[in-house]
Amino acid sequence: MSTRQESRLHSPPLPTSRGPLSAAVVAVLRDQRQTLPGKDVVAVADPYGDDLHLALYVMYELHYQGFEGVGDEREWDPALLGLRRLLEQRFLAALRADVPRPVPVQQALDDLQTEPVGHDGTSVSHYLQRDGEPVQLAEYAALRSLYHLKEADPHAWVIPRLHGRAKAAMVAVEYDEFGGGRPENIHARLFADLMDDLGLDTSYGRYLDVAPAPALAIVNQMSLFGLHRALRGALVGHFAAVEVTSSPGSRRLAGALRRTDAGPAAIRFYDEHVEADAVHEQVVRHDLVGGLLESEPELEADIVFGIQSTTLLEDRFGVELLKAWHTGRSALHEPHGRAA
């Protein structure tokens, strides 16, 4: 195993807090005397803000790779779980209030073909393909690393909650995401190789401190849906939204990387998704979503919620990035931060 690969396996350090919620969570995980915030504090927190989403992200990460110096048993700390539930309810309530009115699931899937647009009428992938500079591609990859270095993991939690055709379809797509049995082809590994080509640090969690709230919210949504059986329909909707929109966006991002001579490993990641996700889209539409609705038709509204809330959060993320880049600023959380 290479040194770079080994570095990615270590648990990351705890991040710098961004407000009272995340400060309390970090302090508790450092075994400092700290009273966790209650309902009154959570009730006034911005449901899309940095503080709430960093606090949620840190608590969710205990179910993944954990943090340096934090015992594995803290994953099920009752006090942290109590606060996490309050933050989840605040986030979920905002998502449910802000998604469009419900539509039939096939319409929701068809609507994904009209890609969401960001600031000044262009999506992030369109902008990067046409005008993106190498530093902007690196920033995009740094922020997406919080998602892509755990890309298939939260989706795997839904497998024991599915049945028959839906379960078989989910496993088939996840098998590809996990490299088809070959560790060098695991999509998270391919993304680390992309980061290496762009001169980024591939250590797991390296860019948490510079990720703005919209980037954290995207990852938190996956974890939230994956960890709750009651949200299994929303998780399937989220997964469907990702797979249906991936292929065209990946084609543009591969074009952006070719235009800037980013390197073969960087290009390979998105080329792989152009091919694989075009196939996955059909499996997800007909067998995963179709199979779930056959066995549990009452989950249609939850699937649509998963689709629509994914679009909502991706739109917010795109607006954040493009607003920064169009004004000549870094999209990273620190005003003078750089991806490398």
PDB file of C-alpha atoms in Angstrom, residues 10-268:
ATOM      1  CA  HIS A  10      -6.372   7.531   9.217  1.00  0.00           C
ATOM      2  CA  SER A  11      -9.256   9.196  11.034  1.00  0.00           C
ATOM      3  CA  PRO A  12      -9.137  12.976  10.490  1.00  0.00           C
ATOM      4  CA  PRO A  13      -8.681  15.494  13.319  1.00  0.00           C
ATOM      5  CA  LEU A  14     -11.733  17.175  14.764  1.00  0.00           C
ATOM      6  CA  PRO A  15     -12.597  20.356  12.833  1.00  0.00           C
ATOM      7  CA  THR A  16     -12.644  23.950  14.025  1.00  0.00           C
ATOM      8  CA  SER A  17     -16.104  24.844  15.329  1.00  0.00           C
ATOM      9  CA  ARG A  18     -18.330  27.475  13.691  1.00  0.00           C
ATOM     10  CA  GLY A  19     -20.784  28.355  16.448  1.00  0.00           C
ATOM     11  CA  PRO A  20     -22.325  27.134  19.712  1.00  0.00           C
ATOM     12  CA  LEU A  21     -23.719  23.866  18.337  1.00  0.00           C
ATOM     13  CA  SER A  22     -20.544  22.629  16.673  1.00  0.00           C
ATOM     14  CA  ALA A  23     -18.388  23.994  19.519  1.00  0.00           C
ATOM     15  CA  ALA A  24     -20.346  21.952  22.057  1.00  0.00           C
ATOM     16  CA  VAL A  25     -20.155  18.762  19.975  1.00  0.00           C
ATOM     17  CA  VAL A  26     -16.409  19.111  19.421  1.00  0.00           C
ATOM     18  CA  ALA A  27     -15.837  19.862  23.117  1.00  0.00           C
ATOM     19  CA  VAL A  28     -17.823  16.791  24.224  1.00  0.00           C
ATOM     20  CA  LEU A  29     -15.866  14.583  21.826  1.00  0.00           C
ATOM     21  CA  ARG A  30     -12.665  15.958  23.360  1.00  0.00           C
ATOM     22  CA  ASP A  31     -14.023  14.841  26.749  1.00  0.00           C
ATOM     23  CA  GLN A  32     -14.252  18.404  27.974  1.00  0.00           C
ATOM     24  CA  ARG A  33     -16.945  19.369  30.456  1.00  0.00           C
ATOM     25  CA  GLN A  34     -19.674  20.777  28.271  1.00  0.00           C
ATOM     26  CA  THR A  35     -23.449  20.969  28.392  1.00  0.00           C
ATOM     27  CA  LEU A  36     -24.953  20.171  25.032  1.00  0.00           C
ATOM     28  CA  PRO A  37     -27.442  22.705  23.626  1.00  0.00           C
ATOM     29  CA  GLY A  38     -31.145  22.017  24.051  1.00  0.00           C
ATOM     30  CA  LYS A  39     -34.298  22.632  22.042  1.00  0.00           C
ATOM     31  CA  ASP A  40     -34.294  26.411  22.555  1.00  0.00           C
ATOM     32  CA  VAL A  41     -30.840  26.817  20.985  1.00  0.00           C
ATOM     33  CA  VAL A  42     -31.587  24.435  18.119  1.00  0.00           C
ATOM     34  CA  ALA A  43     -34.928  26.134  17.398  1.00  0.00           C
ATOM     35  CA  VAL A  44     -33.202  29.393  16.405  1.00  0.00           C
ATOM     36  CA  ALA A  45     -30.341  27.820  14.456  1.00  0.00           C
ATOM     37  CA  ASP A  46     -30.207  28.350  10.694  1.00  0.00           C
ATOM     38  CA  PRO A  47     -31.315  24.961   9.286  1.00  0.00           C
ATOM     39  CA  TYR A  48     -28.946  25.451   6.327  1.00  0.00           C
ATOM     40  CA  GLY A  49     -26.193  27.216   8.276  1.00  0.00           C
ATOM     41  CA  ASP A  50     -22.553  26.405   8.961  1.00  0.00           C
ATOM     42  CA  ASP A  51     -22.942  25.758  12.687  1.00  0.00           C
ATOM     43  CA  LEU A  52     -25.831  23.293  12.457  1.00  0.00           C
ATOM     44  CA  HIS A  53     -24.359  21.402   9.522  1.00  0.00           C
ATOM     45  CA  LEU A  54     -20.870  21.138  10.943  1.00  0.00           C
ATOM     46  CA  ALA A  55     -22.340  19.795  14.194  1.00  0.00           C
ATOM     47  CA  LEU A  56     -24.429  17.257  12.257  1.00  0.00           C
ATOM     48  CA  TYR A  57     -21.505  16.296  10.017  1.00  0.00           C
ATOM     49  CA  VAL A  58     -19.253  15.622  12.997  1.00  0.00           C
ATOM     50  CA  MET A  59     -21.856  13.425  14.699  1.00  0.00           C
ATOM     51  CA  TYR A  60     -22.560  11.519  11.480  1.00  0.00           C
ATOM     52  CA  GLU A  61     -18.856  10.979  10.874  1.00  0.00           C
ATOM     53  CA  LEU A  62     -18.761   8.853  14.031  1.00  0.00           C
ATOM     54  CA  HIS A  63     -20.604   6.224  11.931  1.00  0.00           C
ATOM     55  CA  TYR A  64     -17.956   6.353   9.182  1.00  0.00           C
ATOM     56  CA  GLN A  65     -14.238   6.788   9.938  1.00  0.00           C
ATOM     57  CA  GLY A  66     -14.532   8.678  13.221  1.00  0.00           C
ATOM     58  CA  PHE A  67     -12.010  11.259  14.399  1.00  0.00           C
ATOM     59  CA  GLU A  68      -8.474  11.158  15.688  1.00  0.00           C
ATOM     60  CA  GLY A  69      -8.446  10.727  19.467  1.00  0.00           C
ATOM     61  CA  VAL A  70     -12.189   9.981  19.704  1.00  0.00           C
ATOM     62  CA  GLY A  71     -13.133   6.499  20.944  1.00  0.00           C
ATOM     63  CA  ASP A  72     -15.213   4.299  18.688  1.00  0.00           C
ATOM     64  CA  GLU A  73     -17.820   3.866  21.423  1.00  0.00           C
ATOM     65  CA  ARG A  74     -18.804   7.538  21.060  1.00  0.00           C
ATOM     66  CA  GLU A  75     -20.746   6.520  17.941  1.00  0.00           C
ATOM     67  CA  TRP A  76     -23.685   5.642  20.204  1.00  0.00           C
ATOM     68  CA  ASP A  77     -23.258   8.330  22.885  1.00  0.00           C
ATOM     69  CA  PRO A  78     -26.855   8.908  24.120  1.00  0.00           C
ATOM     70  CA  ALA A  79     -26.393  12.643  24.745  1.00  0.00           C
ATOM     71  CA  LEU A  80     -24.958  13.231  21.282  1.00  0.00           C
ATOM     72  CA  LEU A  81     -27.723  11.163  19.710  1.00  0.00           C
ATOM     73  CA  GLY A  82     -30.304  13.289  21.504  1.00  0.00           C
ATOM     74  CA  LEU A  83     -28.825  16.506  20.132  1.00  0.00           C
ATOM     75  CA  ARG A  84     -28.439  14.924  16.700  1.00  0.00           C
ATOM     76  CA  ARG A  85     -32.134  14.132  16.618  1.00  0.00           C
ATOM     77  CA  LEU A  86     -33.026  17.763  17.359  1.00  0.00           C
ATOM     78  CA  LEU A  87     -30.724  18.974  14.563  1.00  0.00           C
ATOM     79  CA  GLU A  88     -32.129  16.386  12.165  1.00  0.00           C
ATOM     80  CA  GLN A  89     -35.670  17.514  12.894  1.00  0.00           C
ATOM     81  CA  ARG A  90     -34.699  21.147  12.256  1.00  0.00           C
ATOM     82  CA  PHE A  91     -33.008  20.251   8.943  1.00  0.00           C
ATOM     83  CA  LEU A  92     -35.807  17.927   7.811  1.00  0.00           C
ATOM     84  CA  ALA A  93     -38.501  20.479   8.596  1.00  0.00           C
ATOM     85  CA  ALA A  94     -36.718  23.054   6.440  1.00  0.00           C
ATOM     86  CA  LEU A  95     -36.323  20.607   3.554  1.00  0.00           C
ATOM     87  CA  ARG A  96     -39.985  19.597   3.691  1.00  0.00           C
ATOM     88  CA  ALA A  97     -41.052  23.239   3.737  1.00  0.00           C
ATOM     89  CA  ASP A  98     -38.797  24.257   0.834  1.00  0.00           C
ATOM     90  CA  VAL A  99     -39.232  21.448  -1.712  1.00  0.00           C
ATOM     91  CA  PRO A 100     -41.799  21.932  -4.498  1.00  0.00           C
ATOM     92  CA  ARG A 101     -45.301  20.510  -4.229  1.00  0.00           C
ATOM     93  CA  PRO A 102     -45.379  16.714  -4.570  1.00  0.00           C
ATOM     94  CA  VAL A 103     -45.694  15.232  -8.057  1.00  0.00           C
ATOM     95  CA  PRO A 104     -45.956  11.618  -9.302  1.00  0.00           C
ATOM     96  CA  VAL A 105     -42.620   9.853  -9.034  1.00  0.00           C
ATOM     97  CA  GLN A 106     -42.210   9.413 -12.800  1.00  0.00           C
ATOM     98  CA  GLN A 107     -42.682  13.153 -13.281  1.00  0.00           C
ATOM     99  CA  ALA A 108     -40.103  13.844 -10.582  1.00  0.00           C
ATOM    100  CA  LEU A 109     -37.640  11.553 -12.373  1.00  0.00           C
ATOM    101  CA  ASP A 110     -38.409  13.142 -15.748  1.00  0.00           C
ATOM    102  CA  ASP A 111     -37.916  16.623 -14.261  1.00  0.00           C
ATOM    103  CA  LEU A 112     -34.331  15.641 -13.447  1.00  0.00           C
ATOM    104  CA  GLN A 113     -33.580  15.601 -17.168  1.00  0.00           C
ATOM    105  CA  THR A 114     -33.989  19.385 -17.138  1.00  0.00           C
ATOM    106  CA  GLU A 115     -30.876  20.102 -15.153  1.00  0.00           C
ATOM    107  CA  PRO A 116     -31.052  22.607 -12.304  1.00  0.00           C
ATOM    108  CA  VAL A 117     -29.382  25.911 -13.038  1.00  0.00           C
ATOM    109  CA  GLY A 118     -27.265  28.009 -10.799  1.00  0.00           C
ATOM    110  CA  HIS A 119     -26.237  31.633 -10.570  1.00  0.00           C
ATOM    111  CA  ASP A 120     -26.676  33.625 -13.818  1.00  0.00           C
ATOM    112  CA  GLY A 121     -28.351  30.784 -15.689  1.00  0.00           C
ATOM    113  CA  THR A 122     -25.616  28.168 -15.957  1.00  0.00           C
ATOM    114  CA  SER A 123     -24.931  25.016 -13.971  1.00  0.00           C
ATOM    115  CA  VAL A 124     -21.591  24.437 -12.264  1.00  0.00           C
ATOM    116  CA  SER A 125     -20.605  21.729 -14.731  1.00  0.00           C
ATOM    117  CA  HIS A 126     -21.464  24.008 -17.688  1.00  0.00           C
ATOM    118  CA  TYR A 127     -19.383  26.792 -16.175  1.00  0.00           C
ATOM    119  CA  LEU A 128     -16.401  24.552 -15.453  1.00  0.00           C
ATOM    120  CA  GLN A 129     -16.524  23.009 -18.934  1.00  0.00           C
ATOM    121  CA  ARG A 130     -16.547  26.409 -20.609  1.00  0.00           C
ATOM    122  CA  ASP A 131     -14.643  28.788 -18.328  1.00  0.00           C
ATOM    123  CA  GLY A 132     -13.371  26.895 -15.296  1.00  0.00           C
ATOM    124  CA  GLU A 133      -9.782  27.606 -14.274  1.00  0.00           C
ATOM    125  CA  PRO A 134      -7.549  24.889 -12.767  1.00  0.00           C
ATOM    126  CA  VAL A 135      -7.851  26.421  -9.293  1.00  0.00           C
ATOM    127  CA  GLN A 136     -11.657  26.322  -9.556  1.00  0.00           C
ATOM    128  CA  LEU A 137     -11.619  22.688 -10.658  1.00  0.00           C
ATOM    129  CA  ALA A 138      -9.378  21.951  -7.675  1.00  0.00           C
ATOM    130  CA  GLU A 139     -11.744  23.779  -5.316  1.00  0.00           C
ATOM    131  CA  TYR A 140     -14.691  21.872  -6.724  1.00  0.00           C
ATOM    132  CA  ALA A 141     -12.878  18.551  -6.238  1.00  0.00           C
ATOM    133  CA  ALA A 142     -11.770  19.494  -2.712  1.00  0.00           C
ATOM    134  CA  LEU A 143     -15.356  20.251  -1.685  1.00  0.00           C
ATOM    135  CA  ARG A 144     -16.796  17.223  -3.480  1.00  0.00           C
ATOM    136  CA  SER A 145     -14.242  14.998  -1.711  1.00  0.00           C
ATOM    137  CA  LEU A 146     -16.439  15.065   1.406  1.00  0.00           C
ATOM    138  CA  TYR A 147     -19.060  13.296  -0.718  1.00  0.00           C
ATOM    139  CA  HIS A 148     -17.007  11.224  -3.138  1.00  0.00           C
ATOM    140  CA  LEU A 149     -14.578   9.706  -0.615  1.00  0.00           C
ATOM    141  CA  LYS A 150     -17.631   8.078   1.007  1.00  0.00           C
ATOM    142  CA  GLU A 151     -19.748   8.046  -2.171  1.00  0.00           C
ATOM    143  CA  ALA A 152     -21.465   4.655  -1.903  1.00  0.00           C
ATOM    144  CA  ASP A 153     -21.253   4.116   1.852  1.00  0.00           C
ATOM    145  CA  PRO A 154     -24.465   5.778   3.147  1.00  0.00           C
ATOM    146  CA  HIS A 155     -26.471   4.269   0.303  1.00  0.00           C
ATOM    147  CA  ALA A 156     -25.425   0.800   1.434  1.00  0.00           C
ATOM    148  CA  TRP A 157     -27.375   1.290   4.668  1.00  0.00           C
ATOM    149  CA  VAL A 158     -30.641   1.008   2.750  1.00  0.00           C
ATOM    150  CA  ILE A 159     -29.924  -2.484   1.406  1.00  0.00           C
ATOM    151  CA  PRO A 160     -31.279  -4.451   4.420  1.00  0.00           C
ATOM    152  CA  ARG A 161     -34.408  -2.279   4.301  1.00  0.00           C
ATOM    153  CA  LEU A 162     -35.331  -3.242   0.737  1.00  0.00           C
ATOM    154  CA  HIS A 163     -36.892  -6.398  -0.711  1.00  0.00           C
ATOM    155  CA  GLY A 164     -36.826  -8.408  -3.918  1.00  0.00           C
ATOM    156  CA  ARG A 165     -36.315  -6.485  -7.145  1.00  0.00           C
ATOM    157  CA  ALA A 166     -35.447  -3.223  -5.406  1.00  0.00           C
ATOM    158  CA  LYS A 167     -32.806  -4.882  -3.236  1.00  0.00           C
ATOM    159  CA  ALA A 168     -31.268  -6.711  -6.209  1.00  0.00           C
ATOM    160  CA  ALA A 169     -31.106  -3.477  -8.212  1.00  0.00           C
ATOM    161  CA  MET A 170     -29.529  -1.537  -5.358  1.00  0.00           C
ATOM    162  CA  VAL A 171     -26.884  -4.197  -4.812  1.00  0.00           C
ATOM    163  CA  ALA A 172     -26.120  -4.329  -8.550  1.00  0.00           C
ATOM    164  CA  VAL A 173     -25.454  -0.581  -8.720  1.00  0.00           C
ATOM    165  CA  GLU A 174     -23.533  -0.544  -5.438  1.00  0.00           C
ATOM    166  CA  TYR A 175     -21.360  -3.415  -6.710  1.00  0.00           C
ATOM    167  CA  ASP A 176     -20.182  -1.116  -9.501  1.00  0.00           C
ATOM    168  CA  GLU A 177     -19.677   1.779  -7.073  1.00  0.00           C
ATOM    169  CA  PHE A 178     -17.468  -0.458  -4.954  1.00  0.00           C
ATOM    170  CA  GLY A 179     -15.320  -1.415  -7.918  1.00  0.00           C
ATOM    171  CA  GLY A 180     -16.918  -4.686  -9.029  1.00  0.00           C
ATOM    172  CA  GLY A 181     -14.742  -6.606  -6.600  1.00  0.00           C
ATOM    173  CA  ARG A 182     -11.507  -4.789  -7.549  1.00  0.00           C
ATOM    174  CA  PRO A 183     -10.245  -2.354  -4.889  1.00  0.00           C
ATOM    175  CA  GLU A 184      -8.404  -0.198  -7.428  1.00  0.00           C
ATOM    176  CA  ASN A 185     -11.747   0.476  -9.165  1.00  0.00           C
ATOM    177  CA  ILE A 186     -13.724   1.552  -6.100  1.00  0.00           C
ATOM    178  CA  HIS A 187     -15.177   4.916  -7.075  1.00  0.00           C
ATOM    179  CA  ALA A 188     -13.927   6.559  -3.872  1.00  0.00           C
ATOM    180  CA  ARG A 189     -10.431   5.362  -4.793  1.00  0.00           C
ATOM    181  CA  LEU A 190     -10.835   6.727  -8.347  1.00  0.00           C
ATOM    182  CA  PHE A 191     -11.786  10.095  -6.870  1.00  0.00           C
ATOM    183  CA  ALA A 192      -8.695  10.060  -4.666  1.00  0.00           C
ATOM    184  CA  ASP A 193      -6.661   9.451  -7.827  1.00  0.00           C
ATOM    185  CA  LEU A 194      -8.431  12.445  -9.417  1.00  0.00           C
ATOM    186  CA  MET A 195      -7.468  14.562  -6.420  1.00  0.00           C
ATOM    187  CA  ASP A 196      -3.872  13.402  -6.727  1.00  0.00           C
ATOM    188  CA  ASP A 197      -3.775  14.530 -10.377  1.00  0.00           C
ATOM    189  CA  LEU A 198      -5.070  17.956  -9.292  1.00  0.00           C
ATOM    190  CA  GLY A 199      -2.405  18.304  -6.606  1.00  0.00           C
ATOM    191  CA  LEU A 200      -4.840  17.926  -3.718  1.00  0.00           C
ATOM    192  CA  ASP A 201      -4.289  16.218  -0.386  1.00  0.00           C
ATOM    193  CA  THR A 202      -6.146  12.899  -0.565  1.00  0.00           C
ATOM    194  CA  SER A 203      -6.369  12.407   3.211  1.00  0.00           C
ATOM    195  CA  TYR A 204      -9.904  11.500   4.249  1.00  0.00           C
ATOM    196  CA  GLY A 205     -11.710  14.548   5.647  1.00  0.00           C
ATOM    197  CA  ARG A 206      -8.848  16.899   4.788  1.00  0.00           C
ATOM    198  CA  TYR A 207     -11.135  19.639   3.420  1.00  0.00           C
ATOM    199  CA  LEU A 208     -13.849  19.606   6.089  1.00  0.00           C
ATOM    200  CA  ASP A 209     -12.661  22.879   7.627  1.00  0.00           C
ATOM    201  CA  VAL A 210     -12.907  24.747   4.305  1.00  0.00           C
ATOM    202  CA  ALA A 211     -16.261  23.311   3.162  1.00  0.00           C
ATOM    203  CA  PRO A 212     -19.152  25.826   3.265  1.00  0.00           C
ATOM    204  CA  ALA A 213     -22.522  24.835   4.677  1.00  0.00           C
ATOM    205  CA  PRO A 214     -24.116  23.891   1.299  1.00  0.00           C
ATOM    206  CA  ALA A 215     -21.374  21.285   0.734  1.00  0.00           C
ATOM    207  CA  LEU A 216     -21.868  19.869   4.232  1.00  0.00           C
ATOM    208  CA  ALA A 217     -25.650  19.763   3.811  1.00  0.00           C
ATOM    209  CA  ILE A 218     -25.354  17.538   0.725  1.00  0.00           C
ATOM    210  CA  VAL A 219     -23.354  14.935   2.647  1.00  0.00           C
ATOM    211  CA  ASN A 220     -25.525  15.264   5.751  1.00  0.00           C
ATOM    212  CA  GLN A 221     -28.630  14.571   3.682  1.00  0.00           C
ATOM    213  CA  MET A 222     -27.164  11.241   2.543  1.00  0.00           C
ATOM    214  CA  SER A 223     -26.259  10.268   6.088  1.00  0.00           C
ATOM    215  CA  LEU A 224     -29.634  11.345   7.473  1.00  0.00           C
ATOM    216  CA  PHE A 225     -31.586   9.344   4.906  1.00  0.00           C
ATOM    217  CA  GLY A 226     -29.281   6.338   5.176  1.00  0.00           C
ATOM    218  CA  LEU A 227     -29.346   6.064   8.968  1.00  0.00           C
ATOM    219  CA  HIS A 228     -33.125   6.117   9.363  1.00  0.00           C
ATOM    220  CA  ARG A 229     -35.298   3.240   8.221  1.00  0.00           C
ATOM    221  CA  ALA A 230     -38.262   5.620   8.200  1.00  0.00           C
ATOM    222  CA  LEU A 231     -36.482   7.589   5.452  1.00  0.00           C
ATOM    223  CA  ARG A 232     -35.649   4.617   3.215  1.00  0.00           C
ATOM    224  CA  GLY A 233     -37.921   5.942   0.474  1.00  0.00           C
ATOM    225  CA  ALA A 234     -36.166   9.329   0.616  1.00  0.00           C
ATOM    226  CA  LEU A 235     -32.789   7.595   0.381  1.00  0.00           C
ATOM    227  CA  VAL A 236     -33.919   5.753  -2.751  1.00  0.00           C
ATOM    228  CA  GLY A 237     -35.141   9.079  -4.167  1.00  0.00           C
ATOM    229  CA  HIS A 238     -31.799  10.691  -3.379  1.00  0.00           C
ATOM    230  CA  PHE A 239     -29.925   7.819  -5.008  1.00  0.00           C
ATOM    231  CA  ALA A 240     -32.147   8.033  -8.087  1.00  0.00           C
ATOM    232  CA  ALA A 241     -31.546  11.784  -8.399  1.00  0.00           C
ATOM    233  CA  VAL A 242     -27.788  11.281  -8.232  1.00  0.00           C
ATOM    234  CA  GLU A 243     -27.739   8.493 -10.824  1.00  0.00           C
ATOM    235  CA  VAL A 244     -30.151  10.140 -13.272  1.00  0.00           C
ATOM    236  CA  THR A 245     -28.260  13.457 -13.320  1.00  0.00           C
ATOM    237  CA  SER A 246     -24.723  12.061 -13.122  1.00  0.00           C
ATOM    238  CA  SER A 247     -23.965  11.087 -16.717  1.00  0.00           C
ATOM    239  CA  PRO A 248     -24.455  14.473 -18.500  1.00  0.00           C
ATOM    240  CA  GLY A 249     -22.764  16.399 -15.693  1.00  0.00           C
ATOM    241  CA  SER A 250     -19.846  13.963 -15.651  1.00  0.00           C
ATOM    242  CA  ARG A 251     -19.411  14.369 -19.419  1.00  0.00           C
ATOM    243  CA  ARG A 252     -19.033  18.129 -19.001  1.00  0.00           C
ATOM    244  CA  LEU A 253     -16.647  17.778 -16.072  1.00  0.00           C
ATOM    245  CA  ALA A 254     -14.508  15.331 -18.038  1.00  0.00           C
ATOM    246  CA  GLY A 255     -14.437  17.944 -20.815  1.00  0.00           C
ATOM    247  CA  ALA A 256     -13.335  20.623 -18.342  1.00  0.00           C
ATOM    248  CA  LEU A 257     -10.514  18.428 -17.083  1.00  0.00           C
ATOM    249  CA  ARG A 258      -9.366  17.627 -20.626  1.00  0.00           C
ATOM    250  CA  ARG A 259      -9.407  21.322 -21.542  1.00  0.00           C
ATOM    251  CA  THR A 260      -7.153  22.143 -18.585  1.00  0.00           C
ATOM    252  CA  ASP A 261      -4.842  19.111 -19.045  1.00  0.00           C
ATOM    253  CA  ALA A 262      -5.716  17.858 -15.583  1.00  0.00           C
ATOM    254  CA  GLY A 263      -4.273  14.366 -16.027  1.00  0.00           C
ATOM    255  CA  PRO A 264      -5.503  10.881 -16.949  1.00  0.00           C
ATOM    256  CA  ALA A 265      -6.672   9.806 -13.485  1.00  0.00           C
ATOM    257  CA  ALA A 266      -8.738  12.972 -13.083  1.00  0.00           C
ATOM    258  CA  ILE A 267     -10.394  12.454 -16.451  1.00  0.00           C
ATOM    259  CA  ARG A 268     -10.931   8.745 -15.811  1.00  0.00           C
TER     260      ARG A 268
END
